[in-house]
Amino acid sequence: MRAAEADIDGIVARLRAAGCVFAEDEAALLVESASSEVELDALVERRVIGTPLEQILGWAEFRGIRLVVEPGVFVPRLRTGFLVDLALEAARPGAVVLDLCCGIGALAASIDAEAGVALDVFAADIDSAAVRCARRNVERADRVFEGDLFAPLPVELRGRIDVIAVNAPYVPTDEIRHMPSEARDFEASIALDGGEDGLDMHRRVAQEAAAWLAPGGLLVIETSAEQSERTRALFADAGFDARIETDEDRDAMAVAATCSVRAR
């Protein structure tokens, strides 16, 4: 829809009243996305009630790439780009890379696009809607698998993966109610809920990852300041050489765990 046909000021006012910090930018994107005034009003109303902008538009931008988004899926956060940086540092030409708990495939798509060398990139997630999006977002749809953690992966990958990037849910169950409405009410709980202390999935990944990593392979997993030491300890106890990595600019934190022979 052409901006000249829309009441931009009115839309901005409605969005600002609903608490949208970047109301002007969002208004422009909604106008661009709508094909009529009726559709535009419906899109604005969805945003006013808290629906994530990305789910309304049908795409999210992550590290300069537009990724397909469906209603209900987890929208990748800016801080998760830190995992891409850590993975790229470790990925050598021909490396096998896995985006585990991939969601819409943001890590896989970005790593593949930015590597500058040929990589074998795979992805997996348990949420069917997220997997559907990921198969449109990554270069090789046949390398995106649906299932619980490592279970759906081809057995041929066992012991051969050089880099695993993981953004598993890590919000404690009781803390979800304190999250912004955009996440709490519009993203699948399976992508947010990390169990009583937020570390249920981190424990499972720490126990299962060594069997899939090549000797000397690296796993990077997003965590929080409050949980980082406990996440690191989980991997250290599983036999990894684990350290905490931080990126203050993006308020991001991760644990980087190297697979040793002992871990295998």
PDB file of C-alpha atoms in Angstrom:
ATOM      1  CA  MET A   1       0.000   0.000   0.000  1.00  0.00           C
ATOM      2  CA  ARG A   2       1.314   3.489  -0.815  1.00  0.00           C
ATOM      3  CA  ALA A   3       2.221   5.621   2.185  1.00  0.00           C
ATOM      4  CA  ALA A   4       0.328   8.573   0.687  1.00  0.00           C
ATOM      5  CA  GLU A   5      -2.917   6.629   1.030  1.00  0.00           C
ATOM      6  CA  ALA A   6      -2.448   5.899   4.727  1.00  0.00           C
ATOM      7  CA  ASP A   7      -3.003   7.950   7.850  1.00  0.00           C
ATOM      8  CA  ILE A   8       0.611   7.612   8.980  1.00  0.00           C
ATOM      9  CA  ASP A   9       0.259  10.056  11.862  1.00  0.00           C
ATOM     10  CA  GLY A  10      -2.793   8.226  13.163  1.00  0.00           C
ATOM     11  CA  ILE A  11      -1.068   4.867  12.938  1.00  0.00           C
ATOM     12  CA  VAL A  12       2.017   6.169  14.715  1.00  0.00           C
ATOM     13  CA  ALA A  13      -0.166   7.588  17.485  1.00  0.00           C
ATOM     14  CA  ARG A  14      -1.942   4.241  17.954  1.00  0.00           C
ATOM     15  CA  LEU A  15       1.328   2.339  18.038  1.00  0.00           C
ATOM     16  CA  ARG A  16       2.969   4.789  20.415  1.00  0.00           C
ATOM     17  CA  ALA A  17      -0.016   4.618  22.761  1.00  0.00           C
ATOM     18  CA  ALA A  18       0.362   0.829  22.759  1.00  0.00           C
ATOM     19  CA  GLY A  19       3.969   1.185  23.892  1.00  0.00           C
ATOM     20  CA  CYS A  20       5.795   0.648  20.594  1.00  0.00           C
ATOM     21  CA  VAL A  21       9.142   2.411  20.999  1.00  0.00           C
ATOM     22  CA  PHE A  22       9.884   2.538  17.275  1.00  0.00           C
ATOM     23  CA  ALA A  23       6.367   3.534  16.229  1.00  0.00           C
ATOM     24  CA  GLU A  24       7.403   5.474  13.113  1.00  0.00           C
ATOM     25  CA  ASP A  25       9.507   2.634  11.720  1.00  0.00           C
ATOM     26  CA  GLU A  26       6.842   0.062  12.508  1.00  0.00           C
ATOM     27  CA  ALA A  27       4.121   2.158  10.905  1.00  0.00           C
ATOM     28  CA  ALA A  28       6.116   2.378   7.681  1.00  0.00           C
ATOM     29  CA  LEU A  29       6.620  -1.394   7.602  1.00  0.00           C
ATOM     30  CA  LEU A  30       2.949  -2.103   8.254  1.00  0.00           C
ATOM     31  CA  VAL A  31       1.874   0.292   5.501  1.00  0.00           C
ATOM     32  CA  GLU A  32       4.318  -1.351   3.103  1.00  0.00           C
ATOM     33  CA  SER A  33       2.972  -4.797   3.991  1.00  0.00           C
ATOM     34  CA  ALA A  34      -0.750  -3.988   3.606  1.00  0.00           C
ATOM     35  CA  SER A  35      -2.610  -4.176   0.309  1.00  0.00           C
ATOM     36  CA  SER A  36      -5.609  -2.119   1.422  1.00  0.00           C
ATOM     37  CA  GLU A  37      -6.845   0.183   4.177  1.00  0.00           C
ATOM     38  CA  VAL A  38      -8.893  -2.655   5.640  1.00  0.00           C
ATOM     39  CA  GLU A  39      -5.881  -4.949   5.800  1.00  0.00           C
ATOM     40  CA  LEU A  40      -3.716  -2.155   7.202  1.00  0.00           C
ATOM     41  CA  ASP A  41      -6.181  -1.507  10.011  1.00  0.00           C
ATOM     42  CA  ALA A  42      -6.185  -5.216  10.850  1.00  0.00           C
ATOM     43  CA  LEU A  43      -2.372  -5.325  10.903  1.00  0.00           C
ATOM     44  CA  VAL A  44      -2.165  -2.273  13.138  1.00  0.00           C
ATOM     45  CA  GLU A  45      -4.732  -3.763  15.502  1.00  0.00           C
ATOM     46  CA  ARG A  46      -2.699  -6.959  15.775  1.00  0.00           C
ATOM     47  CA  ARG A  47       0.347  -4.906  16.690  1.00  0.00           C
ATOM     48  CA  VAL A  48      -1.589  -2.829  19.211  1.00  0.00           C
ATOM     49  CA  ILE A  49      -2.648  -5.963  21.103  1.00  0.00           C
ATOM     50  CA  GLY A  50       0.992  -7.062  21.305  1.00  0.00           C
ATOM     51  CA  THR A  51       1.562  -9.427  18.395  1.00  0.00           C
ATOM     52  CA  PRO A  52       5.268  -9.332  17.492  1.00  0.00           C
ATOM     53  CA  LEU A  53       5.873  -7.150  14.454  1.00  0.00           C
ATOM     54  CA  GLU A  54       7.835  -9.937  12.777  1.00  0.00           C
ATOM     55  CA  GLN A  55       4.914 -12.358  13.017  1.00  0.00           C
ATOM     56  CA  ILE A  56       2.639  -9.741  11.465  1.00  0.00           C
ATOM     57  CA  LEU A  57       5.006  -8.981   8.597  1.00  0.00           C
ATOM     58  CA  GLY A  58       5.879 -12.632   8.027  1.00  0.00           C
ATOM     59  CA  TRP A  59       9.610 -12.030   8.265  1.00  0.00           C
ATOM     60  CA  ALA A  60      12.342 -11.101  10.722  1.00  0.00           C
ATOM     61  CA  GLU A  61      15.679  -9.488   9.973  1.00  0.00           C
ATOM     62  CA  PHE A  62      18.681 -11.213  11.522  1.00  0.00           C
ATOM     63  CA  ARG A  63      22.223 -10.123  10.703  1.00  0.00           C
ATOM     64  CA  GLY A  64      21.017  -8.524   7.484  1.00  0.00           C
ATOM     65  CA  ILE A  65      18.985 -11.517   6.281  1.00  0.00           C
ATOM     66  CA  ARG A  66      15.192 -11.576   6.011  1.00  0.00           C
ATOM     67  CA  LEU A  67      13.925 -14.817   7.479  1.00  0.00           C
ATOM     68  CA  VAL A  68      10.449 -16.299   7.074  1.00  0.00           C
ATOM     69  CA  VAL A  69       8.384 -16.151  10.280  1.00  0.00           C
ATOM     70  CA  GLU A  70       5.024 -17.759  11.034  1.00  0.00           C
ATOM     71  CA  PRO A  71       2.605 -16.910  13.857  1.00  0.00           C
ATOM     72  CA  GLY A  72       3.617 -18.514  17.132  1.00  0.00           C
ATOM     73  CA  VAL A  73       7.277 -19.128  16.387  1.00  0.00           C
ATOM     74  CA  PHE A  74      10.213 -17.765  18.358  1.00  0.00           C
ATOM     75  CA  VAL A  75      11.556 -14.528  16.874  1.00  0.00           C
ATOM     76  CA  PRO A  76      15.385 -14.469  16.894  1.00  0.00           C
ATOM     77  CA  ARG A  77      16.921 -11.851  19.174  1.00  0.00           C
ATOM     78  CA  LEU A  78      19.815  -9.548  18.365  1.00  0.00           C
ATOM     79  CA  ARG A  79      21.962 -11.023  21.159  1.00  0.00           C
ATOM     80  CA  THR A  80      21.817 -14.475  19.586  1.00  0.00           C
ATOM     81  CA  GLY A  81      24.037 -13.181  16.797  1.00  0.00           C
ATOM     82  CA  PHE A  82      26.902 -13.647  19.270  1.00  0.00           C
ATOM     83  CA  LEU A  83      26.592 -17.400  18.707  1.00  0.00           C
ATOM     84  CA  VAL A  84      27.107 -16.836  14.994  1.00  0.00           C
ATOM     85  CA  ASP A  85      30.349 -14.970  15.677  1.00  0.00           C
ATOM     86  CA  LEU A  86      31.632 -17.714  17.977  1.00  0.00           C
ATOM     87  CA  ALA A  87      30.687 -20.444  15.512  1.00  0.00           C
ATOM     88  CA  LEU A  88      32.323 -18.681  12.574  1.00  0.00           C
ATOM     89  CA  GLU A  89      35.573 -18.326  14.503  1.00  0.00           C
ATOM     90  CA  ALA A  90      35.720 -22.102  14.837  1.00  0.00           C
ATOM     91  CA  ALA A  91      34.338 -23.228  11.457  1.00  0.00           C
ATOM     92  CA  ARG A  92      37.052 -24.260   9.027  1.00  0.00           C
ATOM     93  CA  PRO A  93      36.469 -24.979   5.316  1.00  0.00           C
ATOM     94  CA  GLY A  94      34.361 -28.104   4.951  1.00  0.00           C
ATOM     95  CA  ALA A  95      33.295 -28.089   8.604  1.00  0.00           C
ATOM     96  CA  VAL A  96      30.086 -29.820   9.657  1.00  0.00           C
ATOM     97  CA  VAL A  97      27.947 -27.318  11.577  1.00  0.00           C
ATOM     98  CA  LEU A  98      24.708 -27.946  13.459  1.00  0.00           C
ATOM     99  CA  ASP A  99      22.135 -25.349  14.513  1.00  0.00           C
ATOM    100  CA  LEU A 100      20.480 -27.207  17.409  1.00  0.00           C
ATOM    101  CA  CYS A 101      17.099 -26.014  18.717  1.00  0.00           C
ATOM    102  CA  CYS A 102      17.206 -24.025  15.498  1.00  0.00           C
ATOM    103  CA  GLY A 103      13.816 -22.335  15.606  1.00  0.00           C
ATOM    104  CA  ILE A 104      13.364 -20.659  12.232  1.00  0.00           C
ATOM    105  CA  GLY A 105      16.973 -21.468  11.305  1.00  0.00           C
ATOM    106  CA  ALA A 106      18.490 -18.048  12.005  1.00  0.00           C
ATOM    107  CA  LEU A 107      21.876 -19.397  13.105  1.00  0.00           C
ATOM    108  CA  ALA A 108      22.153 -21.919  10.285  1.00  0.00           C
ATOM    109  CA  ALA A 109      21.218 -19.367   7.635  1.00  0.00           C
ATOM    110  CA  SER A 110      23.601 -16.728   8.971  1.00  0.00           C
ATOM    111  CA  ILE A 111      26.556 -19.066   9.479  1.00  0.00           C
ATOM    112  CA  ASP A 112      26.127 -20.463   5.977  1.00  0.00           C
ATOM    113  CA  ALA A 113      25.808 -16.987   4.443  1.00  0.00           C
ATOM    114  CA  GLU A 114      28.727 -15.404   6.284  1.00  0.00           C
ATOM    115  CA  ALA A 115      31.282 -18.200   6.402  1.00  0.00           C
ATOM    116  CA  GLY A 116      32.975 -17.300   3.131  1.00  0.00           C
ATOM    117  CA  VAL A 117      33.899 -20.987   2.747  1.00  0.00           C
ATOM    118  CA  ALA A 118      31.912 -24.121   2.000  1.00  0.00           C
ATOM    119  CA  LEU A 119      30.334 -25.672   5.087  1.00  0.00           C
ATOM    120  CA  ASP A 120      28.005 -28.620   5.679  1.00  0.00           C
ATOM    121  CA  VAL A 121      25.237 -26.955   7.688  1.00  0.00           C
ATOM    122  CA  PHE A 122      22.432 -28.871   9.408  1.00  0.00           C
ATOM    123  CA  ALA A 123      19.613 -27.793  11.716  1.00  0.00           C
ATOM    124  CA  ALA A 124      17.079 -29.428  14.016  1.00  0.00           C
ATOM    125  CA  ASP A 125      14.127 -28.400  16.176  1.00  0.00           C
ATOM    126  CA  ILE A 126      11.163 -30.082  17.827  1.00  0.00           C
ATOM    127  CA  ASP A 127       8.581 -27.419  16.887  1.00  0.00           C
ATOM    128  CA  SER A 128       6.907 -28.201  13.574  1.00  0.00           C
ATOM    129  CA  ALA A 129       6.027 -24.581  12.747  1.00  0.00           C
ATOM    130  CA  ALA A 130       9.604 -23.480  13.378  1.00  0.00           C
ATOM    131  CA  VAL A 131      10.954 -26.327  11.263  1.00  0.00           C
ATOM    132  CA  ARG A 132       8.596 -25.355   8.453  1.00  0.00           C
ATOM    133  CA  CYS A 133      10.082 -21.842   8.522  1.00  0.00           C
ATOM    134  CA  ALA A 134      13.654 -23.104   8.813  1.00  0.00           C
ATOM    135  CA  ARG A 135      13.221 -25.225   5.703  1.00  0.00           C
ATOM    136  CA  ARG A 136      12.459 -22.027   3.802  1.00  0.00           C
ATOM    137  CA  ASN A 137      15.252 -20.038   5.426  1.00  0.00           C
ATOM    138  CA  VAL A 138      18.268 -22.325   5.073  1.00  0.00           C
ATOM    139  CA  GLU A 139      19.888 -23.162   1.768  1.00  0.00           C
ATOM    140  CA  ARG A 140      19.338 -26.926   2.048  1.00  0.00           C
ATOM    141  CA  ALA A 141      15.806 -27.675   3.270  1.00  0.00           C
ATOM    142  CA  ASP A 142      16.606 -31.411   3.329  1.00  0.00           C
ATOM    143  CA  ARG A 143      19.159 -30.744   6.080  1.00  0.00           C
ATOM    144  CA  VAL A 144      16.591 -29.382   8.518  1.00  0.00           C
ATOM    145  CA  PHE A 145      15.219 -32.122  10.784  1.00  0.00           C
ATOM    146  CA  GLU A 146      12.211 -32.214  13.087  1.00  0.00           C
ATOM    147  CA  GLY A 147      12.537 -33.947  16.427  1.00  0.00           C
ATOM    148  CA  ASP A 148      13.878 -33.871  19.965  1.00  0.00           C
ATOM    149  CA  LEU A 149      17.442 -32.525  20.137  1.00  0.00           C
ATOM    150  CA  PHE A 150      19.829 -34.928  18.344  1.00  0.00           C
ATOM    151  CA  ALA A 151      17.281 -37.723  17.851  1.00  0.00           C
ATOM    152  CA  PRO A 152      16.194 -36.837  14.277  1.00  0.00           C
ATOM    153  CA  LEU A 153      19.721 -36.383  12.908  1.00  0.00           C
ATOM    154  CA  PRO A 154      21.222 -38.918  10.487  1.00  0.00           C
ATOM    155  CA  VAL A 155      23.336 -41.428  12.407  1.00  0.00           C
ATOM    156  CA  GLU A 156      26.169 -40.710   9.972  1.00  0.00           C
ATOM    157  CA  LEU A 157      26.710 -37.403  11.768  1.00  0.00           C
ATOM    158  CA  ARG A 158      27.607 -39.041  15.084  1.00  0.00           C
ATOM    159  CA  GLY A 159      31.160 -38.101  16.011  1.00  0.00           C
ATOM    160  CA  ARG A 160      31.533 -35.878  12.917  1.00  0.00           C
ATOM    161  CA  ILE A 161      30.099 -32.470  13.847  1.00  0.00           C
ATOM    162  CA  ASP A 162      32.743 -29.769  14.176  1.00  0.00           C
ATOM    163  CA  VAL A 163      30.582 -26.929  15.533  1.00  0.00           C
ATOM    164  CA  ILE A 164      27.234 -26.979  17.318  1.00  0.00           C
ATOM    165  CA  ALA A 165      25.436 -23.679  17.971  1.00  0.00           C
ATOM    166  CA  VAL A 166      22.558 -23.931  20.445  1.00  0.00           C
ATOM    167  CA  ASN A 167      19.893 -21.470  21.495  1.00  0.00           C
ATOM    168  CA  ALA A 168      17.875 -23.792  23.718  1.00  0.00           C
ATOM    169  CA  PRO A 169      15.137 -22.401  25.990  1.00  0.00           C
ATOM    170  CA  TYR A 170      16.607 -21.196  29.294  1.00  0.00           C
ATOM    171  CA  VAL A 171      13.891 -19.129  30.967  1.00  0.00           C
ATOM    172  CA  PRO A 172      12.833 -20.619  34.346  1.00  0.00           C
ATOM    173  CA  THR A 173       9.183 -21.640  34.214  1.00  0.00           C
ATOM    174  CA  ASP A 174       8.078 -19.209  36.922  1.00  0.00           C
ATOM    175  CA  GLU A 175       9.828 -16.321  35.158  1.00  0.00           C
ATOM    176  CA  ILE A 176       7.897 -16.646  31.893  1.00  0.00           C
ATOM    177  CA  ARG A 177       5.000 -14.680  33.369  1.00  0.00           C
ATOM    178  CA  HIS A 178       7.363 -11.721  33.777  1.00  0.00           C
ATOM    179  CA  MET A 179       8.442 -11.735  30.124  1.00  0.00           C
ATOM    180  CA  PRO A 180       7.124  -9.112  27.684  1.00  0.00           C
ATOM    181  CA  SER A 181       3.722  -9.956  26.232  1.00  0.00           C
ATOM    182  CA  GLU A 182       5.243 -10.309  22.759  1.00  0.00           C
ATOM    183  CA  ALA A 183       7.125 -13.390  23.948  1.00  0.00           C
ATOM    184  CA  ARG A 184       4.860 -14.683  26.701  1.00  0.00           C
ATOM    185  CA  ASP A 185       1.612 -14.583  24.743  1.00  0.00           C
ATOM    186  CA  PHE A 186       2.688 -15.019  21.141  1.00  0.00           C
ATOM    187  CA  GLU A 187       5.700 -17.359  21.058  1.00  0.00           C
ATOM    188  CA  ALA A 188       5.504 -21.099  21.626  1.00  0.00           C
ATOM    189  CA  SER A 189       6.194 -21.983  25.267  1.00  0.00           C
ATOM    190  CA  ILE A 190       8.421 -24.848  24.126  1.00  0.00           C
ATOM    191  CA  ALA A 191      10.836 -22.232  22.788  1.00  0.00           C
ATOM    192  CA  LEU A 192      10.949 -20.339  26.096  1.00  0.00           C
ATOM    193  CA  ASP A 193      10.427 -22.714  29.018  1.00  0.00           C
ATOM    194  CA  GLY A 194      13.665 -24.128  30.391  1.00  0.00           C
ATOM    195  CA  GLY A 195      12.145 -25.865  33.403  1.00  0.00           C
ATOM    196  CA  GLU A 196      12.282 -25.022  37.087  1.00  0.00           C
ATOM    197  CA  ASP A 197      15.739 -23.442  36.991  1.00  0.00           C
ATOM    198  CA  GLY A 198      15.859 -22.809  33.243  1.00  0.00           C
ATOM    199  CA  LEU A 199      18.569 -25.398  32.654  1.00  0.00           C
ATOM    200  CA  ASP A 200      16.650 -28.566  31.778  1.00  0.00           C
ATOM    201  CA  MET A 201      17.632 -28.407  28.106  1.00  0.00           C
ATOM    202  CA  HIS A 202      21.195 -27.337  28.928  1.00  0.00           C
ATOM    203  CA  ARG A 203      21.591 -30.478  31.046  1.00  0.00           C
ATOM    204  CA  ARG A 204      20.381 -32.686  28.220  1.00  0.00           C
ATOM    205  CA  VAL A 205      22.585 -31.012  25.627  1.00  0.00           C
ATOM    206  CA  ALA A 206      25.623 -31.332  27.905  1.00  0.00           C
ATOM    207  CA  GLN A 207      24.982 -35.047  28.338  1.00  0.00           C
ATOM    208  CA  GLU A 208      24.230 -35.853  24.701  1.00  0.00           C
ATOM    209  CA  ALA A 209      26.495 -33.564  22.669  1.00  0.00           C
ATOM    210  CA  ALA A 210      29.824 -35.384  23.055  1.00  0.00           C
ATOM    211  CA  ALA A 211      28.588 -38.377  21.086  1.00  0.00           C
ATOM    212  CA  TRP A 212      27.894 -36.127  18.093  1.00  0.00           C
ATOM    213  CA  LEU A 213      30.910 -33.820  18.160  1.00  0.00           C
ATOM    214  CA  ALA A 214      34.179 -34.630  16.468  1.00  0.00           C
ATOM    215  CA  PRO A 215      37.207 -34.722  18.810  1.00  0.00           C
ATOM    216  CA  GLY A 216      38.144 -31.112  19.452  1.00  0.00           C
ATOM    217  CA  GLY A 217      34.752 -29.948  18.218  1.00  0.00           C
ATOM    218  CA  LEU A 218      33.140 -26.848  19.711  1.00  0.00           C
ATOM    219  CA  LEU A 219      29.667 -26.288  21.136  1.00  0.00           C
ATOM    220  CA  VAL A 220      28.417 -22.775  21.873  1.00  0.00           C
ATOM    221  CA  ILE A 221      25.206 -22.268  23.813  1.00  0.00           C
ATOM    222  CA  GLU A 222      23.400 -19.074  24.759  1.00  0.00           C
ATOM    223  CA  THR A 223      22.846 -18.453  28.464  1.00  0.00           C
ATOM    224  CA  SER A 224      22.243 -15.594  30.893  1.00  0.00           C
ATOM    225  CA  ALA A 225      24.429 -13.800  33.415  1.00  0.00           C
ATOM    226  CA  GLU A 226      22.562 -15.499  36.260  1.00  0.00           C
ATOM    227  CA  GLN A 227      22.903 -18.975  34.757  1.00  0.00           C
ATOM    228  CA  SER A 228      26.245 -18.806  32.959  1.00  0.00           C
ATOM    229  CA  GLU A 229      28.368 -20.398  35.678  1.00  0.00           C
ATOM    230  CA  ARG A 230      25.887 -23.218  36.199  1.00  0.00           C
ATOM    231  CA  THR A 231      25.714 -23.824  32.447  1.00  0.00           C
ATOM    232  CA  ARG A 232      29.512 -23.861  32.262  1.00  0.00           C
ATOM    233  CA  ALA A 233      29.658 -26.344  35.147  1.00  0.00           C
ATOM    234  CA  LEU A 234      27.193 -28.666  33.404  1.00  0.00           C
ATOM    235  CA  PHE A 235      29.514 -28.968  30.424  1.00  0.00           C
ATOM    236  CA  ALA A 236      32.651 -29.183  32.554  1.00  0.00           C
ATOM    237  CA  ASP A 237      31.084 -32.022  34.551  1.00  0.00           C
ATOM    238  CA  ALA A 238      30.281 -33.777  31.257  1.00  0.00           C
ATOM    239  CA  GLY A 239      33.983 -33.712  30.357  1.00  0.00           C
ATOM    240  CA  PHE A 240      34.175 -30.595  28.190  1.00  0.00           C
ATOM    241  CA  ASP A 241      36.689 -27.810  28.430  1.00  0.00           C
ATOM    242  CA  ALA A 242      34.121 -25.073  29.054  1.00  0.00           C
ATOM    243  CA  ARG A 243      34.423 -21.310  29.376  1.00  0.00           C
ATOM    244  CA  ILE A 244      32.095 -18.320  29.542  1.00  0.00           C
ATOM    245  CA  GLU A 245      32.090 -15.818  26.671  1.00  0.00           C
ATOM    246  CA  THR A 246      30.480 -12.375  26.826  1.00  0.00           C
ATOM    247  CA  ASP A 247      29.517  -9.619  24.399  1.00  0.00           C
ATOM    248  CA  GLU A 248      28.618  -6.468  26.315  1.00  0.00           C
ATOM    249  CA  ASP A 249      27.495  -4.560  23.204  1.00  0.00           C
ATOM    250  CA  ARG A 250      24.693  -7.055  22.588  1.00  0.00           C
ATOM    251  CA  ASP A 251      24.164  -7.948  26.254  1.00  0.00           C
ATOM    252  CA  ALA A 252      24.913 -11.514  25.199  1.00  0.00           C
ATOM    253  CA  MET A 253      26.479 -14.403  27.069  1.00  0.00           C
ATOM    254  CA  ALA A 254      27.361 -17.914  25.988  1.00  0.00           C
ATOM    255  CA  VAL A 255      29.252 -20.961  27.136  1.00  0.00           C
ATOM    256  CA  ALA A 256      31.830 -22.315  24.705  1.00  0.00           C
ATOM    257  CA  ALA A 257      32.589 -25.987  25.339  1.00  0.00           C
ATOM    258  CA  THR A 258      35.314 -27.919  23.537  1.00  0.00           C
ATOM    259  CA  CYS A 259      34.939 -31.654  23.170  1.00  0.00           C
ATOM    260  CA  SER A 260      37.983 -33.565  24.416  1.00  0.00           C
ATOM    261  CA  VAL A 261      38.805 -37.242  23.978  1.00  0.00           C
ATOM    262  CA  ARG A 262      37.812 -37.724  27.637  1.00  0.00           C
ATOM    263  CA  ALA A 263      34.372 -36.271  26.889  1.00  0.00           C
ATOM    264  CA  ARG A 264      33.821 -38.898  24.216  1.00  0.00           C
TER     265      ARG A 264
END
